Coordinates of C-alpha atoms in Angstrom, one line a residue:
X202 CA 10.5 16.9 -17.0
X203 CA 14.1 17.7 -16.1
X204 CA 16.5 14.8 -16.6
X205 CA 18.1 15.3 -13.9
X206 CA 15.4 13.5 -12.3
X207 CA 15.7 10.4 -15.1
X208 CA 18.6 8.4 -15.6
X209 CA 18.1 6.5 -18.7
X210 CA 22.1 5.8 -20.0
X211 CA 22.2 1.9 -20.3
X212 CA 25.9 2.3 -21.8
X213 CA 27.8 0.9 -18.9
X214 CA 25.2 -1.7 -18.4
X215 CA 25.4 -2.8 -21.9
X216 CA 29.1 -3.1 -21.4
X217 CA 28.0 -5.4 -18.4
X218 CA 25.4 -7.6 -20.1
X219 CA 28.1 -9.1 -22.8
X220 CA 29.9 -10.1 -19.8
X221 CA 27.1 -11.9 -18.3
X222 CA 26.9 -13.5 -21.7
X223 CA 29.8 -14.7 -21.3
X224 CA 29.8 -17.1 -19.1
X225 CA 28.0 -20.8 -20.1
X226 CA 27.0 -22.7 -16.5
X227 CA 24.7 -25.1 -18.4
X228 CA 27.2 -28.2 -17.5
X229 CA 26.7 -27.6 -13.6
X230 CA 25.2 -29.6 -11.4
X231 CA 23.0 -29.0 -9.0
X232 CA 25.8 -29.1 -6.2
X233 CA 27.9 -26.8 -8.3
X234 CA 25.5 -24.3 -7.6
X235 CA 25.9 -23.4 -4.1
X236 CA 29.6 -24.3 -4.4
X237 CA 29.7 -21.1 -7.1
X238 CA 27.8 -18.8 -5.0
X239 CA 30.4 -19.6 -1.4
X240 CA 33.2 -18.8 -4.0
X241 CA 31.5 -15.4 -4.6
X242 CA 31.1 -14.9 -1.1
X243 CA 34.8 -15.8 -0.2
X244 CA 35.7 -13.1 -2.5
X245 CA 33.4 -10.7 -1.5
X246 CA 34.9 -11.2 2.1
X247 CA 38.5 -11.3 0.8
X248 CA 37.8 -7.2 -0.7
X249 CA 36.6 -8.0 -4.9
X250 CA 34.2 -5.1 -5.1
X251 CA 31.0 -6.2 -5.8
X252 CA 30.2 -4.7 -9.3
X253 CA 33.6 -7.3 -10.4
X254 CA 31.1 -10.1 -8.8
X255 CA 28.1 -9.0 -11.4
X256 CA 28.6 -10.9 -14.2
X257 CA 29.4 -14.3 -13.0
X258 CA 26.5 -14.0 -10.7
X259 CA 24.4 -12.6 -12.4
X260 CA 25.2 -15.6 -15.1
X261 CA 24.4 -18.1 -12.1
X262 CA 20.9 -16.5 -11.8
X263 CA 20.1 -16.9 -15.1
X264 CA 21.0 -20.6 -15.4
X265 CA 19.0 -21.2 -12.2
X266 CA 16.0 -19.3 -13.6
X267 CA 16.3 -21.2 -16.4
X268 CA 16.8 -24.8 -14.3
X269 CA 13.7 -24.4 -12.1
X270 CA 10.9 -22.2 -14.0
X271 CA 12.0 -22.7 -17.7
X272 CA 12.1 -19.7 -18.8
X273 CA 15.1 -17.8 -20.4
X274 CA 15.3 -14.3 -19.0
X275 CA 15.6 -11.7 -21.3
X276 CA 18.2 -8.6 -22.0
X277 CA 15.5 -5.9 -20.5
X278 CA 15.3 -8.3 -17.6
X279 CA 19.1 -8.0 -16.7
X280 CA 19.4 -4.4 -17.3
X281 CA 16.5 -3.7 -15.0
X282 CA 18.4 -5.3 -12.7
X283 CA 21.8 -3.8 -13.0
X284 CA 20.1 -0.4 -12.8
X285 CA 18.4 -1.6 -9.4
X286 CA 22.0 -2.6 -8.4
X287 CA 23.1 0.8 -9.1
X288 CA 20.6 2.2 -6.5
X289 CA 17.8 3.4 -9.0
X290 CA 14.1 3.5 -9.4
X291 CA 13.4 1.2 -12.9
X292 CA 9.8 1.6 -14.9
X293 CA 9.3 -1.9 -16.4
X294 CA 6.1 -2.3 -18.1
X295 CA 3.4 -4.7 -16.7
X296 CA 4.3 -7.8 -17.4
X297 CA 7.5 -7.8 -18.5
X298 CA 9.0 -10.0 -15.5
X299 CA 9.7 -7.4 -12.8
X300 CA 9.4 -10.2 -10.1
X301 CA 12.2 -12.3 -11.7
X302 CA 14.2 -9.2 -11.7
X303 CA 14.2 -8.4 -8.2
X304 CA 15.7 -12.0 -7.7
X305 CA 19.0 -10.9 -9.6
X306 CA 19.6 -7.8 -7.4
X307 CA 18.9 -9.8 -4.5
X308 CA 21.1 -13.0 -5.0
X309 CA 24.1 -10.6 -5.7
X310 CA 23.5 -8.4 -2.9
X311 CA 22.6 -11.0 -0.6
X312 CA 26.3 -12.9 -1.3
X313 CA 27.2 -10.2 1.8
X314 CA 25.5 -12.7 4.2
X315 CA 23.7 -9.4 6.0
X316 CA 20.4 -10.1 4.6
X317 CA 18.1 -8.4 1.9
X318 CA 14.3 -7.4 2.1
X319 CA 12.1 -7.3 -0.7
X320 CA 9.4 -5.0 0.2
X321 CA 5.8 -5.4 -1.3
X322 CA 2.3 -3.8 -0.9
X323 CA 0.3 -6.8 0.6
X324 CA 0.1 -10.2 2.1
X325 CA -0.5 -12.1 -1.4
X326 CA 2.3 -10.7 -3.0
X327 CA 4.6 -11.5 -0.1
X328 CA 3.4 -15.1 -0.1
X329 CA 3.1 -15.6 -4.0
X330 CA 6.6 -14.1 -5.0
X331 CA 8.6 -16.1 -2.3
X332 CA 7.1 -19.4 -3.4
X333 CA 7.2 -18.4 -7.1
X334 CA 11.0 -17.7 -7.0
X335 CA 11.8 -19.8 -4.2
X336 CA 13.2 -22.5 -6.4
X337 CA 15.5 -20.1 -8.0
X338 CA 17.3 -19.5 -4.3
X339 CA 17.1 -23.3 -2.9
X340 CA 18.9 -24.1 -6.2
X341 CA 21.5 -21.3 -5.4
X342 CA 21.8 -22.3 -2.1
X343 CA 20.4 -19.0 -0.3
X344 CA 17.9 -19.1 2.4
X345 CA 14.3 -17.3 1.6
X346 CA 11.6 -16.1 4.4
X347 CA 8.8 -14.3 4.4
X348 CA 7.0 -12.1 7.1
X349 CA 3.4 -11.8 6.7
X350 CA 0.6 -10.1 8.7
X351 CA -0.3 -13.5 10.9
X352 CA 3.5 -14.3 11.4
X353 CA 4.8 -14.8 15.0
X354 CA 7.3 -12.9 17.0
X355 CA 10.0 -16.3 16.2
X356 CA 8.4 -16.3 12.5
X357 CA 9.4 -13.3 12.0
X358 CA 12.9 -13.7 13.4
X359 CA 13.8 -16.4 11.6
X360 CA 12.9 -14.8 8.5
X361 CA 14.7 -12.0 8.7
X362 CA 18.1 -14.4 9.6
X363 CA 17.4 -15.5 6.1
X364 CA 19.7 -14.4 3.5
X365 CA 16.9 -13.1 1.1
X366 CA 13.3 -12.1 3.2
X367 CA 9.8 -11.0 1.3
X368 CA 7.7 -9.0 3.8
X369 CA 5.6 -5.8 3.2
X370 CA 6.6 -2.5 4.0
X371 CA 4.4 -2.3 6.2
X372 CA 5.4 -5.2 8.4
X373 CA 8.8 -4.5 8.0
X374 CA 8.0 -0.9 9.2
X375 CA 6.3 -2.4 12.1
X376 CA 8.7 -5.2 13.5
X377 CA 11.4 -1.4 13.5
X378 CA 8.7 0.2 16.0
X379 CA 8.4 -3.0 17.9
X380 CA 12.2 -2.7 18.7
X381 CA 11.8 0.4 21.0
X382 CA 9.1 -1.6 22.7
X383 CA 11.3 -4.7 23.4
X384 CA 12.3 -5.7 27.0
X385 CA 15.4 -8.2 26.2
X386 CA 17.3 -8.3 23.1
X387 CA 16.0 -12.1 21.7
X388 CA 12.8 -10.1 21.3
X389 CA 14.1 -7.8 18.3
X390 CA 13.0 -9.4 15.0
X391 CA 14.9 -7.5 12.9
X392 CA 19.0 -7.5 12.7
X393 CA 20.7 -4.3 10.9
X394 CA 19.3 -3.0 8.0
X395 CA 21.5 -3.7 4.9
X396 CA 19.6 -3.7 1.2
X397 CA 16.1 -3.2 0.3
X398 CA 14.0 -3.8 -2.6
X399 CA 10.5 -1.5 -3.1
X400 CA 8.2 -3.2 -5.6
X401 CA 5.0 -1.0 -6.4
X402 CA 7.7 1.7 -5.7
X403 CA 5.6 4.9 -6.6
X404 CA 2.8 3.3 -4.7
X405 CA 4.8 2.5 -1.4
X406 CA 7.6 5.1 -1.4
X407 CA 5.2 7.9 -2.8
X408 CA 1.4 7.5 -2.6
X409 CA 1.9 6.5 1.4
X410 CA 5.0 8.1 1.9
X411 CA 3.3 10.3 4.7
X412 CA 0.7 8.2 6.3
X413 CA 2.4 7.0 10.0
X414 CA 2.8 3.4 10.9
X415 CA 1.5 3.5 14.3
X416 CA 2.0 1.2 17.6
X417 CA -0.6 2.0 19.5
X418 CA -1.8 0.7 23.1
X419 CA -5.4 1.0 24.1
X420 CA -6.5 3.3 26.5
X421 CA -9.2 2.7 29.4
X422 CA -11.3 5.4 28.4
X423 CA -13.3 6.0 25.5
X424 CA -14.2 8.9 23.9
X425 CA -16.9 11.3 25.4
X426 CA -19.7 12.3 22.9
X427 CA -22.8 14.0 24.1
X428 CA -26.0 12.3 22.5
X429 CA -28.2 15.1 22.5
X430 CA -25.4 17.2 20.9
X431 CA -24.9 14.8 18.4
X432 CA -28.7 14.4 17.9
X433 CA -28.5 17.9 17.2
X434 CA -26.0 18.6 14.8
X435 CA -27.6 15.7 12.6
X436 CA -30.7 17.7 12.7
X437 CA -28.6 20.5 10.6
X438 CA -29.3 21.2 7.5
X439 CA -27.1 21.3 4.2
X440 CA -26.2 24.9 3.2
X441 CA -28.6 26.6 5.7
X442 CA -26.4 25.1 8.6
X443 CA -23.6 23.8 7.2
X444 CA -21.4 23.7 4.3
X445 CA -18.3 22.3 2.5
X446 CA -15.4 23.4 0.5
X447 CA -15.5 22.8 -3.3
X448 CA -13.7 19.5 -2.6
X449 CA -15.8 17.8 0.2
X450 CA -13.0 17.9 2.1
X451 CA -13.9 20.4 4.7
X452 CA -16.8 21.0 6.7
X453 CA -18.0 24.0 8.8
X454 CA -21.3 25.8 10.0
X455 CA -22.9 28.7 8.8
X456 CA -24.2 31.7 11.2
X457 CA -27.7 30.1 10.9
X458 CA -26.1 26.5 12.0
X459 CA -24.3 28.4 15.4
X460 CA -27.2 29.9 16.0
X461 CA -29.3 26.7 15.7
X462 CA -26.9 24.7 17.8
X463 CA -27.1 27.3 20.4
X464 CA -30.9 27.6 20.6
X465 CA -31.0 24.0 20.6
X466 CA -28.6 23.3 23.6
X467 CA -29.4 26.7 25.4
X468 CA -26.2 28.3 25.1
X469 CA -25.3 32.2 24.6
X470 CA -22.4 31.8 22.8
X471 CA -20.6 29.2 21.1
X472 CA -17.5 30.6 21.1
X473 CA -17.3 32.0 24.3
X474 CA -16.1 29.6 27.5
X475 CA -18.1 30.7 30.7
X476 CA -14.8 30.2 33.1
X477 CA -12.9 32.1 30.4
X478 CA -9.9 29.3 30.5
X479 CA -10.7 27.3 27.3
X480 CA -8.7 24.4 28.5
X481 CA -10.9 24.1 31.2
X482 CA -12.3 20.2 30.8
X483 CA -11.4 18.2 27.2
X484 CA -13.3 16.5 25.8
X485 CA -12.2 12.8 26.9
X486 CA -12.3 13.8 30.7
X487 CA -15.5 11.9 32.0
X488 CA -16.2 14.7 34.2
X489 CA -19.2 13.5 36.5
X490 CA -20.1 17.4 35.6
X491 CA -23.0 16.5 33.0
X492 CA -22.4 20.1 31.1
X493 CA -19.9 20.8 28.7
X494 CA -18.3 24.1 28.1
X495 CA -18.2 26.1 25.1
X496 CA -14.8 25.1 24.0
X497 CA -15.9 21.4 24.6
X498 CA -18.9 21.4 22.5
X499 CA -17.2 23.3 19.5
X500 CA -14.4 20.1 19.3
X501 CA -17.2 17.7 19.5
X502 CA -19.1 19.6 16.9
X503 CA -16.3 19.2 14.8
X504 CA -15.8 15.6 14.6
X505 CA -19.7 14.8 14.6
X506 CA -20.1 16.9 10.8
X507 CA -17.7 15.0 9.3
X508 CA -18.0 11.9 10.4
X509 CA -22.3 12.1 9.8
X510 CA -21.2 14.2 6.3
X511 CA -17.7 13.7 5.1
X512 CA -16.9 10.0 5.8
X513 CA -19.2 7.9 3.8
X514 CA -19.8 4.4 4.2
X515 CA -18.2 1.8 1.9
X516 CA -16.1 4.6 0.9
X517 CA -14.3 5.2 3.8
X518 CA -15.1 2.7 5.7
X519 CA -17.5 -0.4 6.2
X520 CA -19.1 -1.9 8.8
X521 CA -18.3 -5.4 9.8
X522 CA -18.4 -7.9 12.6
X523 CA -19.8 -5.0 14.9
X524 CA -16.9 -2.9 14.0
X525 CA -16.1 0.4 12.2
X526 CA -13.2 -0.7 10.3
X527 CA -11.3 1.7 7.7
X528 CA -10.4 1.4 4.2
X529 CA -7.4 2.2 2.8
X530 CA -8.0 4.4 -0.1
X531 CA -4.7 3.4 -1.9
X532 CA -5.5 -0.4 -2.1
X533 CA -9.0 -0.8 -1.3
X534 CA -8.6 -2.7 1.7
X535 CA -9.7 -2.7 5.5
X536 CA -7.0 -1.1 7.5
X537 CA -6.5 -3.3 10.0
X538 CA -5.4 -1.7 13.7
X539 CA -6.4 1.8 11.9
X540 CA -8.6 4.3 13.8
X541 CA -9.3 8.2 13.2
X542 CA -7.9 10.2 16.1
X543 CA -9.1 12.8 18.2
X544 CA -12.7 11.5 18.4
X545 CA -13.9 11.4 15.2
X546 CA -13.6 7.1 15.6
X547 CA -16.1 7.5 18.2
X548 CA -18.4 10.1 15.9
X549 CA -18.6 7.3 13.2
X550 CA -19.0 4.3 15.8
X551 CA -22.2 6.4 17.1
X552 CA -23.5 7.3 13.6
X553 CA -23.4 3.6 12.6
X554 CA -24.6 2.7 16.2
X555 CA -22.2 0.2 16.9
X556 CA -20.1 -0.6 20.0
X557 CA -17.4 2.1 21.0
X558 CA -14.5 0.9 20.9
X559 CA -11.4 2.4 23.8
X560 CA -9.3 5.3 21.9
X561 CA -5.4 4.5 21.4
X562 CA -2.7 5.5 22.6
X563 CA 0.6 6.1 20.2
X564 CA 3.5 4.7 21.3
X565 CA 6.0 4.7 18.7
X566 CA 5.0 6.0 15.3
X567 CA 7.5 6.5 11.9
X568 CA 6.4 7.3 8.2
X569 CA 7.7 4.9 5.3
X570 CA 9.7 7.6 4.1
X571 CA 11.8 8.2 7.4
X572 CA 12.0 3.9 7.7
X573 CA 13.1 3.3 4.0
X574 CA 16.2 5.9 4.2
X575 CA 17.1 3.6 7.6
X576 CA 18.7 1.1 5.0
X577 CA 22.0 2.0 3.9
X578 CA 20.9 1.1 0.2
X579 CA 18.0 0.8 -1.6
X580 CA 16.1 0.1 -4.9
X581 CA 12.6 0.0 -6.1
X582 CA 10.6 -1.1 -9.6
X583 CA 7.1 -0.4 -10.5
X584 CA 5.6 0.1 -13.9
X585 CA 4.7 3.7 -13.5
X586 CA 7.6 5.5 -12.2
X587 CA 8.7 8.5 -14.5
X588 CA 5.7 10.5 -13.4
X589 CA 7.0 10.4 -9.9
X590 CA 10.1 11.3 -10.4
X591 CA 10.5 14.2 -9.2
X592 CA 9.8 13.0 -6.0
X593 CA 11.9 10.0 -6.2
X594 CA 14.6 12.6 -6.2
X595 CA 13.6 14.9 -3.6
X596 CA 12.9 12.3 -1.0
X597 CA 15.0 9.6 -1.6
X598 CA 17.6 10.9 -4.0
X599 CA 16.7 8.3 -6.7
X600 CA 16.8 8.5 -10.3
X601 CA 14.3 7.1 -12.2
X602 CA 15.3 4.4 -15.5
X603 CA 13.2 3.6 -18.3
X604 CA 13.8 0.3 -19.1
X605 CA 11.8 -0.4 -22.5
X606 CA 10.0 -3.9 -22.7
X607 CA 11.4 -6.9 -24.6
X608 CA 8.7 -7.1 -27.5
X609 CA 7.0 -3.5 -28.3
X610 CA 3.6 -3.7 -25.9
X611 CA 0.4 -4.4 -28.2
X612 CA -2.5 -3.2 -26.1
X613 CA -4.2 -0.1 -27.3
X614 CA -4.9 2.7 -24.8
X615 CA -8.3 4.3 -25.7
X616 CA -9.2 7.7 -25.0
X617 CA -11.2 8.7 -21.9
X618 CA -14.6 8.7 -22.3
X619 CA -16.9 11.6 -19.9
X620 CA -20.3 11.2 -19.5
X621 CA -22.6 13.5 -17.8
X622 CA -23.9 12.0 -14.7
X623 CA -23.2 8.6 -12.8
X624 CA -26.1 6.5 -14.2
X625 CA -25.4 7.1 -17.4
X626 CA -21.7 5.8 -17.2
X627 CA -23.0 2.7 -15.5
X628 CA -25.6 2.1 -18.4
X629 CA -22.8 2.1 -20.9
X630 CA -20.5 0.3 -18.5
X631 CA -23.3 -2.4 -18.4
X632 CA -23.7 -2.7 -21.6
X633 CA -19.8 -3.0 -22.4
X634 CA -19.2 -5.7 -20.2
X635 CA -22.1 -7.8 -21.3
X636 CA -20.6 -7.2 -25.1
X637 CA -17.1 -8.5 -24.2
X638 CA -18.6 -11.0 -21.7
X639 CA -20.4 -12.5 -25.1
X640 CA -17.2 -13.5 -26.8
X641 CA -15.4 -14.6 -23.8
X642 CA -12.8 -12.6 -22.5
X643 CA -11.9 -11.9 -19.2
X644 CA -12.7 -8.8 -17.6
X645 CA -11.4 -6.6 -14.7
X646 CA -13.5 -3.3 -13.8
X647 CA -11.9 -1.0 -11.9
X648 CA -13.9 1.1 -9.4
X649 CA -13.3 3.9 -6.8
X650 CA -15.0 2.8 -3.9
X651 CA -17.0 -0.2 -2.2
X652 CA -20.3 1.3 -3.0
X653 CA -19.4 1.7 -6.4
X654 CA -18.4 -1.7 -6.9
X655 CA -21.3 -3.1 -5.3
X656 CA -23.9 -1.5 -7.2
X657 CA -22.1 -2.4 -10.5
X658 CA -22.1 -5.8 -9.2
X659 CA -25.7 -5.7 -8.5
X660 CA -26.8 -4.4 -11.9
X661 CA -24.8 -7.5 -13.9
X662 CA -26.5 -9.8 -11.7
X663 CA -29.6 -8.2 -12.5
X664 CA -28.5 -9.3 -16.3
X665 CA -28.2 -12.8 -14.9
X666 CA -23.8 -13.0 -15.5
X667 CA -21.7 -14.5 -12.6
X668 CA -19.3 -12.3 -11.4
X669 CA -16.6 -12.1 -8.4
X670 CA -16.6 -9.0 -6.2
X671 CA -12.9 -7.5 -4.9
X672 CA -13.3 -5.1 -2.6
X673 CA -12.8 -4.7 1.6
X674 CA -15.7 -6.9 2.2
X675 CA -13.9 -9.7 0.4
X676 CA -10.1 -9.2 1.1
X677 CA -10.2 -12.3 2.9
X678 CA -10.8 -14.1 -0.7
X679 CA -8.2 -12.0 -2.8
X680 CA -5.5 -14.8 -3.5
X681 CA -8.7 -16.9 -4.8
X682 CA -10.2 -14.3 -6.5
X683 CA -7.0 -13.0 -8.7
X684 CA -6.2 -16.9 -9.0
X685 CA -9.3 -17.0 -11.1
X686 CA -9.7 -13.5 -12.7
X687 CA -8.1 -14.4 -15.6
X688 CA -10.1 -17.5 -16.7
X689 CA -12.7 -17.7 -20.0
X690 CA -15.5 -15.5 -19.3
X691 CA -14.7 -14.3 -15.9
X692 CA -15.9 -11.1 -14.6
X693 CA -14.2 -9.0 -11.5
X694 CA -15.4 -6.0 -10.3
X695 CA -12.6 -4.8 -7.9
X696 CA -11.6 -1.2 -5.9
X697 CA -8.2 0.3 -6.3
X698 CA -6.2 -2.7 -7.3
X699 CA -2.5 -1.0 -6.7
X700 CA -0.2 -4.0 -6.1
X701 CA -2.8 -6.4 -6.4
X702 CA -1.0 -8.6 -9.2
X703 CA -4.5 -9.2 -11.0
X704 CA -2.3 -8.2 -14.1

């Protein structure tokens, strides 16, 4: 990989940590504390430059660390953090405290008064890091919020007045579209964007750098699918009438599938619209003209294979409280709000035979990677960065740090291990779990989808083991779930667990 994408000198840093050393706070007070942090403020205001500020704050932070949660933060912490400062992506390994380390950055760049946002992957996260370090800034004397999914409009206000506010990107993305939609100025949540700081970084910034946050309205009419054209296409038959690309990611007919679909709905030609002007009727006009044209058919034919063939349920999706609801391959949960465009909702709604639900209607729309380069500054940390490097660089001109962990990591990575078909991985995964089950241990499987975990699931219960399931029929129970994961002789089966915290 070319290092111009990694950034790994610590020199500087180094340089800056003895000076942090430097400094003994142990005989404040508790008042002392917010006194120190209004002097750093004053001078901050009066033109110090802020890397001069550094060491005596990031001194304070340690003490208070050490005040409220007992716990001495270590050299790897700090230069984490002063690489975060200096507007880089670090790679911390699991477990080595990346949560503390945000708090540092934050604290010193939050002495501006203009507010900083620590942006997370989920609702759990948001709630359990704010409380978690929340001592740490009362003790400082800064103001914490958070902005969570159920938050109201004043919630969400208030939060972001704070001088340090935990929200996910998601939300934060959001409450910025909601500000085009706002009639009078007391209803814009957010004020101007000053510092932000990405955890799961390659997760947020990369893996859903492209997928839209959408505001969407709903729209009186729904989408117009014919039955007996959708009762016709699930006739088809793999191969003969259809058939997908090597990846199952594309679907078309065959010859003998246009021709079947045209002897079956008596038309000449599929192809061919009878007025000649393809854009004669689309297909979400309720035309009180029962027959389709050519053009018409084709579209609806093309949302109907997929959604019967492509989109599989608890995969894609799952069916809940009378509702197609999505799942968001990158974290395994329901998408809430989310709905496929261009008709292929309504496809699935009619395959699962549940209620159609109106189509939306964008209103504002903006990509995480367009919203994060808003902020004048930013940061981010994961624990698996350097393979994204690259992009780091190219979309958000970030270098990538390797900060190595404070005692050399002990767990042994295995090899992978390929079987030859599925019910022969799950035989051995069986038997695997029951084997560490005997002795005790925790255990978290990892699966790829919601059908996957669920049959796992099924087949230890089968064995007579107790086990907790965490997957989008269940998000509602995640905080309880992780709470527990890690007790004697637990078992969790769980899909993608990206930002999860079950570590």
């Amino acid at each position: 990989m070319s290092m111009r994408y990694l950034n790994n000198d610590l020199r500087s840093f180094r340089h800056i940590l003895r000076k942090i050393h430097s400094h003994d706070f142990s005989g404040l007070i508790p008042e002392d504390f917010p006194e120190k942090i209004a002097v750093l403020r004053a001078r901050l205001a009066e033109g110090d430059p802020l890397t001069a500020l550094i060491p005596e704050t990031f001194a304070l932070v340690s003490e208070a660390v050490k005040r409220t949660l007992h716990e001495t933060p270590f050299d790897a912490q700090l230069l984490a953090a002063l690489a975060m400062n200096d507007r880089r992506v670090i790679e911390l390994p699991t477990g080595e405290g990346k949560t503390m380390v945000a708090v540092f950055v934050a604290s010193l760049r939050a002495l501006s008064g203009m507010g900083v946002h620590i942006m997370t992957f989920n609702d759990y996260l948001v709630g359990r890091d704010a409380q978690w370090m929340g001592p740490i800034y009362n003790l400082l004397g800064l103001s914490v919020g958070t902005v969570r999914e159920n938050s109201s409009a004043p919630e969400r206000k208030d939060a972001y007045a704070c001088d340090v506010t935990y929200v996910t990107a998601r939300e934060a993305g959001f409450d910025y579209l909601r500000t085009f939609l706002a009639t009078d100025e007391s209803d814009i949540a957010h004020r101007p964007f000053h510092f932000a700081i990405i955890d799961e970084a390659d997760s947020i910034m990369i893996d859903e750098a492209r997928v839209p946050m959408v505001i969407a309205g709903e729209q009186s009419e729904k989408v117009l699918i014919r039955p007996e054209l959708f009762s016709a296409v699930r006739a088809l038959k793999p191969d003969l009438h259809y058939q997908t690309d090597e990846y199952a990611e594309n679907i078309y007919l065959t010859d003998e599938g246009i021709l079947r679909i045209e002897k079956d709905l008596g038309i000449e030609n599929l192809f061919e619209n009878e007025s000649g002007d393809p854009s004669e009727q689309s297909l979400t006009d309720p035309s009180d003209n029962p027959t389709d044209n050519s053009v018409d058919i084709l579209t609806q034919i093309n949302v109907i294979l997929p959604a019967l063939h492509l989109l599989q349920k608890d995969v894609d999706y799952i069916v809940r409280d009378g509702q197609v609801q999505l799942v968001d391959t990158f974290t395994g949960r329901v998408s809430k709000l989310r709905q496929w465009p261009d008709g292929l909702q309504a496809a699935v709604e009619i395959k699962e035979n549940v209620k159609q639900r109106t189509s939306g209607m964008i209103m504002n729309q903006v990509t995480f990677q367009h919203f994060i380069n808003l902020y004048p500054e930013f940061c981010g940390m994961t624990g698996t960065a350097v393979s994204a490097a690259p992009e780091f660089a190219q979309f958000y001109d970030l270098p990538v740090t390797v900060i190595h962990p404070n005692k050399p990591c002990v767990r042994a990575d295995l090899p992978d291990v390929i079987f030859t078909h599925r019910d022969v991985k799950h035989r051995f995964l069986i038997e695997e779990i029951l084997r560490i089950h005997a002795t005790g241990r925790p255990i978290l499987v990892g699966t790829a989808s919601v059908e996957e975990s669920e049959e796992i699931a099924g087949r230890l219960r089968k064995e007579g083991v107790s086990l907790e399931v965490l997957n989008a029929r269940s998000d509602e129970h995640e905080a309880r779930i992780i709470a527990d994961a890690g007790r004697k002789g637990a078992i969790t089966i769980s899909t993608n667990m990206a930002g999860r915290g079950v570590d």
